[in-house]
Amino acid sequence: MKKLALHWKIIIGMVLGVVYGLIANKLGWVDFTNAWIKPWGVIFVNLLKLIAVPLVFASLIKGVASLSDIAKLSRIGGKTIALYLTSTVIAVTIGLLLVNTVKPGEAFDMKSIQVSENTQTGADKKIEDAKEVKQEGPLQFVVDIVPTNIFSAASNNRNMLQVIFFAIFFGIAMIILPSEKTMHVKGFFDGINDIILQIVDLIMLAAPYGVFALLAGLVVDFGASSSLFIALGKYSATVIVGLLLMILVVYPIILKLFTKIKYVDFFKGISPAQMLAFSTSSSAATLPVTMERCEDHLGVSKEVSSFVLPLGATINMDGTSLYQAVGAVFIAQAYGIPLDLPAQLTIVLTATLASIGAAAVPGAGMVMLVIVLGAIGVPVEGLALIFGVDRILDMMRTVVNVTGDATVATVVASTEGQLSLVSDTELMS
Ligand code: ASP
């Protein structure tokens, strides 16, 4: 019998997870599921996170150091940042156009919404986190990029940008030095890189079971807030339509303009990473798989992928920025606060910055939404309104975040002459 491709196995795992979760809710197996099934999902995500820092470190040093000269580094770096910014601004604009047309918040009667206790506590916690973000100065996110101690930076997945900073710095020093001096270090990092990619392959064998456990656990958790779910349907639909436009219209156009790759092939190649993004809600946890898929299944050179993707996982979040634009306007509409053109432009700027600053972990986009709300004078407490549906939207926006990174990596590789065509079997496996 032909071996089932990985993405099919993952889809089956996801569907079974949702079905199981629904049944578990009906039959009252919630405690059992939380005690015996959910932990396997947590272990799976932990495994992915476990290798994220070493992977970013080794692959970036290898990537930067192999860019033979500084001119090449600045050219690829420049292209990457320009593409990341452009796609983010497009995403925010789409979000704004949609939310201003649909006006989901106007259907809202603030007093009629009964926020469940669970939701309220969760939302309060987010609002607290959000207030902490707000108290920092405007340049704080730049200050935060430069670590004072690389080991403490590497000990926390939230400081990925600091690890990236150090790795790029390290790589630049390697380029400047004569190659006889750096030969052994280079060989060392090449070896580490190969070993880590092998670990990713091993972890992926468990992916179908991991996503089953993740989704079963999530569906069981969601049970309580289903009434809020319905009330927020219009808002969610607006975000989802925007995200679909990114995946089905914007990225295909970008790929068509700059590469020869067919979108169907791109989709086939990247789909396991998209499914993981959906199940884990974390671009950082998905990164190892995004890299592996881009290199082995889309034909992006290691030189490009190891530079563009780790950076993208941290700073390029098209889905998040689109969601922040919709979320901010939705909350403003619910409060009856009108937003004029300057306020809308402020959203473009702040949502772009907030998505760059958001950590690639679940729920980060919602915490950073406070920057956008603060800039347009909308009460941060409004976050409680959208908290109930945040997880499912987080799962979807993370898919877009990861797809955006892969699109830019493919475009940069293509314009650098570093995109090799891969066979159908490699695409499917
Ligand atoms: N979960 C998203 C990611 O990791 C960030 C967010 O929007 O919360 O890409």
Coordinates of C-alpha atoms and ligand atoms in Angstrom, one line a residue:
M1 CA 0.0 0.0 0.0
K2 CA 1.2 3.5 -0.8
K3 CA 2.5 5.3 2.3
L4 CA 0.1 8.1 3.4
A5 CA 1.7 11.5 3.1
L6 CA 2.5 13.3 6.3
H7 CA -0.1 16.1 5.8
W8 CA -2.9 13.6 5.4
K9 CA -1.8 11.9 8.6
I10 CA -1.8 15.3 10.3
I11 CA -5.3 16.1 8.9
I12 CA -6.7 12.8 10.2
G13 CA -5.1 13.5 13.6
M14 CA -6.7 17.0 13.7
V15 CA -10.2 15.8 12.6
L16 CA -10.1 12.9 15.1
G17 CA -9.0 15.3 17.8
V18 CA -12.0 17.6 17.2
V19 CA -14.4 14.7 17.0
Y20 CA -13.1 13.2 20.2
G21 CA -13.2 16.6 21.9
L22 CA -16.9 17.1 21.0
I23 CA -17.8 13.6 22.2
A24 CA -15.8 14.1 25.4
N25 CA -17.7 17.2 26.1
K26 CA -21.0 15.5 25.6
L27 CA -20.2 12.5 27.7
G28 CA -18.5 14.4 30.5
W29 CA -15.0 13.1 29.9
V30 CA -13.5 16.5 30.4
D31 CA -11.3 15.6 33.5
F32 CA -10.2 12.4 31.9
T33 CA -9.1 14.3 28.7
N34 CA -7.3 17.0 30.7
A35 CA -5.5 14.4 32.8
W36 CA -4.6 11.8 30.2
I37 CA -4.8 13.2 26.6
K38 CA -3.9 16.9 26.8
P39 CA -0.4 16.3 28.3
W40 CA 0.7 14.5 25.1
G41 CA -0.1 17.6 23.2
V42 CA 1.8 19.7 25.6
I43 CA 4.8 17.3 25.3
F44 CA 4.6 17.5 21.5
V45 CA 4.7 21.3 21.6
N46 CA 7.5 21.2 24.2
L47 CA 9.6 19.1 21.9
L48 CA 9.2 21.6 19.1
K49 CA 10.1 24.5 21.4
L50 CA 13.0 22.5 22.8
I51 CA 14.8 22.6 19.5
A52 CA 13.7 26.1 18.5
V53 CA 16.6 28.0 20.1
P54 CA 19.4 25.7 19.1
L55 CA 18.0 25.6 15.6
V56 CA 17.7 29.3 15.2
F57 CA 21.2 29.7 16.6
A58 CA 23.0 27.1 14.5
S59 CA 21.1 27.8 11.3
L60 CA 21.5 31.5 11.4
I61 CA 25.2 31.4 12.2
K62 CA 25.6 28.9 9.4
G63 CA 23.4 31.0 7.1
V64 CA 25.0 34.3 7.7
A65 CA 28.6 32.9 7.7
S66 CA 28.0 31.2 4.4
L67 CA 27.0 34.5 2.8
S68 CA 30.6 34.9 1.6
D69 CA 30.5 38.7 2.0
I70 CA 28.8 41.5 3.9
A71 CA 27.4 43.0 0.6
K72 CA 25.4 39.8 0.0
L73 CA 24.2 39.8 3.6
S74 CA 22.9 43.4 3.3
R75 CA 21.3 42.7 -0.1
I76 CA 19.4 39.6 1.1
G77 CA 18.7 41.3 4.4
G78 CA 17.3 44.4 2.7
K79 CA 15.1 42.4 0.4
T80 CA 13.8 40.3 3.2
I81 CA 12.9 43.3 5.5
A82 CA 11.3 45.2 2.6
L83 CA 9.1 42.2 1.6
Y84 CA 8.2 41.5 5.2
L85 CA 7.1 45.1 5.8
T86 CA 5.2 45.3 2.5
S87 CA 3.2 42.2 3.2
T88 CA 2.4 43.3 6.7
V89 CA 1.1 46.7 5.5
I90 CA -1.0 44.9 2.8
A91 CA -2.5 42.7 5.5
V92 CA -3.4 45.6 7.8
T93 CA -5.0 47.4 5.0
I94 CA -7.1 44.4 4.0
G95 CA -8.2 44.1 7.6
L96 CA -9.2 47.7 7.8
L97 CA -11.1 47.7 4.6
L98 CA -13.0 44.6 5.6
V99 CA -13.9 45.7 9.2
N100 CA -14.9 49.2 8.0
T101 CA -17.2 47.6 5.4
V102 CA -18.7 44.8 7.5
K103 CA -18.9 46.9 10.7
P104 CA -19.2 43.8 13.0
G105 CA -19.0 45.9 16.2
E106 CA -22.0 48.0 15.4
A107 CA -24.2 44.9 15.9
F108 CA -23.0 44.8 19.4
D109 CA -25.0 45.8 22.4
M110 CA -22.3 46.0 25.1
K111 CA -24.7 45.3 28.0
S112 CA -26.2 42.2 26.5
I113 CA -22.9 40.3 26.5
Q114 CA -22.6 38.0 29.4
V115 CA -18.9 37.2 29.7
S116 CA -18.5 33.8 31.4
E117 CA -16.4 33.8 34.6
N118 CA -13.6 31.8 33.0
T119 CA -13.4 34.1 30.1
Q120 CA -13.4 37.1 32.4
T121 CA -10.5 35.9 34.5
G122 CA -8.5 35.0 31.3
A123 CA -9.2 38.4 29.9
D124 CA -8.3 40.2 33.1
K125 CA -4.9 38.4 33.0
K126 CA -4.4 39.5 29.4
I127 CA -5.4 43.0 30.2
E128 CA -2.8 43.0 33.1
D129 CA -0.1 41.7 30.7
A130 CA -1.2 44.3 28.2
K131 CA -0.9 47.2 30.6
E132 CA 2.7 46.1 31.3
V133 CA 3.4 46.4 27.6
K134 CA 2.0 49.8 27.5
Q135 CA 4.1 51.2 30.3
E136 CA 7.3 50.7 28.3
G137 CA 8.8 53.6 26.3
P138 CA 8.5 53.7 22.5
L139 CA 12.0 52.5 21.8
Q140 CA 11.8 49.7 24.3
F141 CA 11.4 47.1 21.6
V142 CA 14.7 48.2 20.1
V143 CA 16.4 48.1 23.5
D144 CA 15.0 44.6 24.0
I145 CA 16.7 43.3 20.9
V146 CA 20.1 43.6 22.4
P147 CA 20.7 41.0 25.1
T148 CA 23.0 41.5 28.1
N149 CA 23.6 37.8 28.5
I150 CA 23.3 35.4 25.6
F151 CA 22.6 32.4 27.9
S152 CA 19.7 34.1 29.7
A153 CA 18.4 35.2 26.3
A154 CA 18.6 31.6 25.0
S155 CA 16.9 30.3 28.1
N156 CA 13.6 31.8 27.1
N157 CA 11.7 31.2 23.9
R158 CA 10.2 34.7 24.1
N159 CA 13.7 36.3 23.6
M160 CA 14.1 34.8 20.1
L161 CA 15.0 38.2 18.6
Q162 CA 17.9 38.5 21.1
V163 CA 19.2 35.1 20.0
I164 CA 18.8 36.2 16.4
F165 CA 20.7 39.4 17.1
F166 CA 23.6 37.5 18.7
A167 CA 23.7 34.8 15.9
I168 CA 23.8 37.5 13.1
F169 CA 26.5 39.3 15.0
F170 CA 28.5 36.1 15.4
G171 CA 28.0 35.2 11.7
I172 CA 29.2 38.7 10.6
A173 CA 32.4 38.3 12.6
M174 CA 32.9 35.0 10.9
I175 CA 32.5 36.5 7.5
I176 CA 35.1 39.2 8.3
L177 CA 37.7 36.8 9.6
P178 CA 39.9 34.7 7.2
S179 CA 38.3 31.3 6.6
E180 CA 41.3 29.3 8.0
K181 CA 40.5 30.8 11.4
T182 CA 36.8 29.9 11.3
M183 CA 36.8 26.6 9.5
H184 CA 36.4 24.4 12.6
V185 CA 33.6 26.6 14.1
K186 CA 31.8 26.5 10.8
G187 CA 32.1 22.7 10.6
F188 CA 30.8 22.5 14.1
F189 CA 27.7 24.5 13.4
D190 CA 27.1 22.7 10.1
G191 CA 27.1 19.4 12.1
I192 CA 24.8 20.8 14.8
N193 CA 22.4 22.0 12.1
D194 CA 22.2 18.6 10.5
I195 CA 21.6 16.9 13.8
I196 CA 18.8 19.3 14.7
L197 CA 17.1 18.8 11.4
Q198 CA 17.2 15.1 12.0
I199 CA 15.6 15.6 15.4
V200 CA 12.8 17.6 13.6
D201 CA 12.2 14.6 11.4
L202 CA 11.9 12.4 14.4
I203 CA 9.5 14.7 16.2
M204 CA 7.4 14.9 13.1
L205 CA 6.8 11.2 13.3
A206 CA 4.7 12.0 16.3
A207 CA 2.9 15.0 14.7
P208 CA -0.4 13.2 13.9
Y209 CA -0.7 12.1 17.5
G210 CA 0.5 15.4 18.9
V211 CA -2.1 17.4 17.0
F212 CA -4.8 14.9 18.0
A213 CA -4.1 15.6 21.7
L214 CA -3.8 19.3 21.2
L215 CA -7.1 19.7 19.4
A216 CA -8.9 17.3 21.8
G217 CA -7.7 19.4 24.7
L218 CA -8.7 22.6 23.0
V219 CA -12.2 21.5 22.1
V220 CA -12.8 20.4 25.6
D221 CA -11.7 23.8 26.9
F222 CA -13.9 25.7 24.5
G223 CA -17.1 24.1 25.7
A224 CA -17.8 26.8 28.3
S225 CA -17.8 29.8 26.1
S226 CA -19.9 28.6 23.2
S227 CA -22.6 31.3 23.6
L228 CA -20.0 34.0 23.3
F229 CA -18.7 32.2 20.3
I230 CA -22.0 32.8 18.4
A231 CA -22.2 36.4 19.5
L232 CA -18.8 37.0 18.0
G233 CA -19.4 35.2 14.8
K234 CA -19.5 38.3 12.6
Y235 CA -16.2 39.6 14.0
S236 CA -14.6 36.2 13.6
A237 CA -15.9 35.9 10.1
T238 CA -14.4 39.2 9.2
V239 CA -10.9 38.2 10.5
I240 CA -11.2 34.8 8.7
V241 CA -12.2 36.3 5.3
G242 CA -9.2 38.6 5.6
L243 CA -6.9 35.7 6.4
L244 CA -8.3 33.7 3.5
L245 CA -7.7 36.7 1.2
M246 CA -4.0 36.7 2.2
I247 CA -3.6 33.0 1.6
L248 CA -5.7 32.7 -1.6
V249 CA -5.1 36.0 -3.3
V250 CA -2.1 38.1 -1.9
Y251 CA 0.5 35.3 -1.5
P252 CA -0.4 33.7 -4.9
I253 CA 0.0 37.1 -6.6
I254 CA 3.4 37.7 -4.9
L255 CA 4.6 34.2 -5.8
K256 CA 3.4 34.7 -9.4
L257 CA 5.1 38.1 -9.7
F258 CA 8.5 37.0 -8.4
T259 CA 8.8 33.2 -8.9
K260 CA 8.1 30.4 -11.3
I261 CA 6.6 28.1 -8.6
K262 CA 3.0 27.1 -9.0
Y263 CA 0.8 28.0 -6.0
V264 CA -0.6 24.5 -5.8
D265 CA 3.0 23.1 -5.5
F266 CA 3.8 25.7 -3.0
F267 CA 0.8 24.8 -1.0
K268 CA 1.5 21.1 -1.1
G269 CA 5.0 21.7 0.0
I270 CA 4.2 23.9 2.9
S271 CA 1.0 22.3 4.1
P272 CA 2.4 20.3 7.0
A273 CA 3.9 23.5 8.4
Q274 CA 0.5 25.2 8.1
M275 CA -1.2 22.4 9.9
L276 CA 1.3 22.6 12.7
A277 CA 0.9 26.3 12.9
F278 CA -2.9 25.8 13.3
S279 CA -2.5 23.1 16.0
T280 CA 0.2 24.9 18.0
S281 CA -0.7 28.6 17.5
S282 CA 3.0 29.3 17.5
S283 CA 5.2 30.4 14.6
A284 CA 8.3 29.7 16.8
A285 CA 7.2 26.1 17.5
T286 CA 6.4 25.6 13.8
L287 CA 9.8 27.1 12.6
P288 CA 11.8 23.9 12.4
V289 CA 9.1 22.3 10.2
T290 CA 8.7 25.5 8.1
M291 CA 12.5 25.4 7.4
E292 CA 12.5 21.8 6.6
R293 CA 9.6 22.1 4.2
C294 CA 11.0 25.2 2.5
E295 CA 14.4 23.5 2.0
D296 CA 13.5 20.0 1.1
H297 CA 10.1 20.4 -0.5
L298 CA 10.1 23.9 -2.1
G299 CA 13.7 24.0 -3.1
V300 CA 14.7 27.1 -1.2
S301 CA 18.5 27.1 -0.6
K302 CA 19.7 26.6 3.0
E303 CA 21.5 29.9 2.7
V304 CA 18.3 31.8 2.2
S305 CA 15.9 29.8 4.4
S306 CA 18.3 29.8 7.4
F307 CA 18.4 33.6 7.4
V308 CA 14.9 34.5 6.2
L309 CA 12.7 32.1 8.1
P310 CA 14.0 32.5 11.7
L311 CA 13.8 36.3 11.2
G312 CA 10.3 36.0 9.7
A313 CA 9.0 33.8 12.5
T314 CA 9.8 36.5 14.9
I315 CA 9.1 39.8 13.0
N316 CA 6.8 38.9 10.1
M317 CA 3.2 38.3 11.3
D318 CA 0.8 39.2 8.5
G319 CA -2.1 37.3 10.1
T320 CA -1.5 38.9 13.4
S321 CA -1.4 42.4 12.1
L322 CA -4.6 41.9 10.1
Y323 CA -6.3 40.5 13.1
Q324 CA -5.1 43.5 15.2
A325 CA -6.5 45.9 12.7
V326 CA -9.9 44.1 12.7
G327 CA -9.9 43.6 16.5
A328 CA -9.0 47.3 17.3
V329 CA -11.8 48.7 15.0
F330 CA -14.3 46.1 16.2
I331 CA -13.7 47.1 19.8
A332 CA -13.9 50.8 18.9
Q333 CA -17.2 50.1 17.1
A334 CA -18.6 48.2 20.1
Y335 CA -17.8 51.1 22.3
G336 CA -19.3 53.5 19.8
I337 CA -16.0 55.3 19.3
P338 CA -15.7 56.8 15.7
L339 CA -12.4 56.4 13.9
D340 CA -11.4 59.0 11.4
L341 CA -8.8 58.7 8.7
P342 CA -5.8 59.7 10.8
A343 CA -6.9 57.1 13.4
Q344 CA -7.1 54.5 10.7
L345 CA -3.6 55.4 9.5
T346 CA -2.4 55.2 13.1
I347 CA -3.7 51.6 13.1
V348 CA -1.7 50.8 10.0
L349 CA 1.5 52.0 11.7
T350 CA 0.9 50.6 15.2
A351 CA -0.5 47.2 14.0
T352 CA 2.6 46.8 11.9
L353 CA 4.9 47.6 14.8
A354 CA 2.8 45.5 17.3
S355 CA 3.0 42.5 15.0
I356 CA 6.7 42.9 14.7
G357 CA 7.0 43.1 18.4
A358 CA 4.7 40.2 19.2
A359 CA 6.4 37.0 20.3
A360 CA 5.8 34.0 18.1
V361 CA 3.8 32.2 20.8
P362 CA 0.1 31.6 21.4
G363 CA -1.9 34.7 22.3
A364 CA 0.9 37.2 21.9
G365 CA -0.9 39.1 19.2
M366 CA -3.8 39.8 21.6
V367 CA -1.5 41.2 24.3
M368 CA 0.2 43.5 21.7
L369 CA -3.2 44.7 20.5
V370 CA -3.1 47.0 23.5
I371 CA -0.5 49.1 21.6
V372 CA -3.0 49.7 18.8
L373 CA -5.9 50.3 21.2
G374 CA -3.8 52.8 23.2
A375 CA -2.8 54.7 20.1
I376 CA -6.3 55.3 19.0
G377 CA -7.7 55.9 22.4
V378 CA -9.9 52.8 22.8
P379 CA -10.2 51.2 26.3
V380 CA -7.9 48.3 26.8
E381 CA -10.7 46.5 28.8
G382 CA -12.4 45.9 25.4
L383 CA -10.0 43.0 25.0
A384 CA -12.5 41.0 27.2
L385 CA -14.9 41.2 24.3
I386 CA -12.8 39.2 21.9
F387 CA -11.1 37.0 24.4
G388 CA -13.6 34.1 23.9
V389 CA -12.8 33.6 20.3
D390 CA -9.1 34.5 20.4
R391 CA -7.7 31.0 20.5
I392 CA -9.4 29.8 17.3
L393 CA -8.4 33.1 15.5
D394 CA -4.9 32.7 16.9
M395 CA -4.7 29.3 15.3
M396 CA -5.8 30.7 11.9
R397 CA -3.6 33.8 12.0
T398 CA -0.6 31.7 12.9
V399 CA -1.2 29.7 9.6
V400 CA -1.0 33.0 7.7
N401 CA 2.1 34.2 9.6
V402 CA 3.9 31.0 8.7
T403 CA 2.7 31.0 5.1
G404 CA 3.8 34.7 4.8
D405 CA 7.3 33.7 6.0
A406 CA 7.5 30.8 3.5
T407 CA 6.3 33.1 0.7
V408 CA 9.0 35.6 1.3
A409 CA 11.7 32.9 1.7
T410 CA 10.6 31.5 -1.7
V411 CA 10.6 35.0 -3.3
V412 CA 14.0 35.9 -1.9
A413 CA 15.5 32.5 -3.0
S414 CA 14.0 32.9 -6.5
T415 CA 15.4 36.5 -7.0
E416 CA 18.8 35.3 -5.7
G417 CA 18.8 32.3 -8.2
Q418 CA 18.6 30.0 -5.2
L419 CA 15.3 28.2 -5.8
S420 CA 15.7 24.8 -7.2
L421 CA 12.8 22.9 -8.6
V422 CA 11.8 19.8 -6.7
S423 CA 10.1 16.6 -8.0
D424 CA 6.5 15.7 -7.4
T425 CA 7.4 12.9 -5.0
E426 CA 9.3 15.3 -2.8
L427 CA 6.4 17.7 -2.8
M428 CA 4.0 15.1 -1.6
S429 CA 6.1 13.2 0.9
Ligands
ASP1 N1 0.4 33.0 17.8 C1 1.0 33.9 16.8 C2 2.2 33.3 16.2 O1 3.0 32.6 16.9 C3 1.2 35.2 17.4 C4 -0.2 35.8 17.7 O2 -0.8 36.4 16.8 O3 -0.6 35.7 18.8 O4 2.5 33.5 15.1

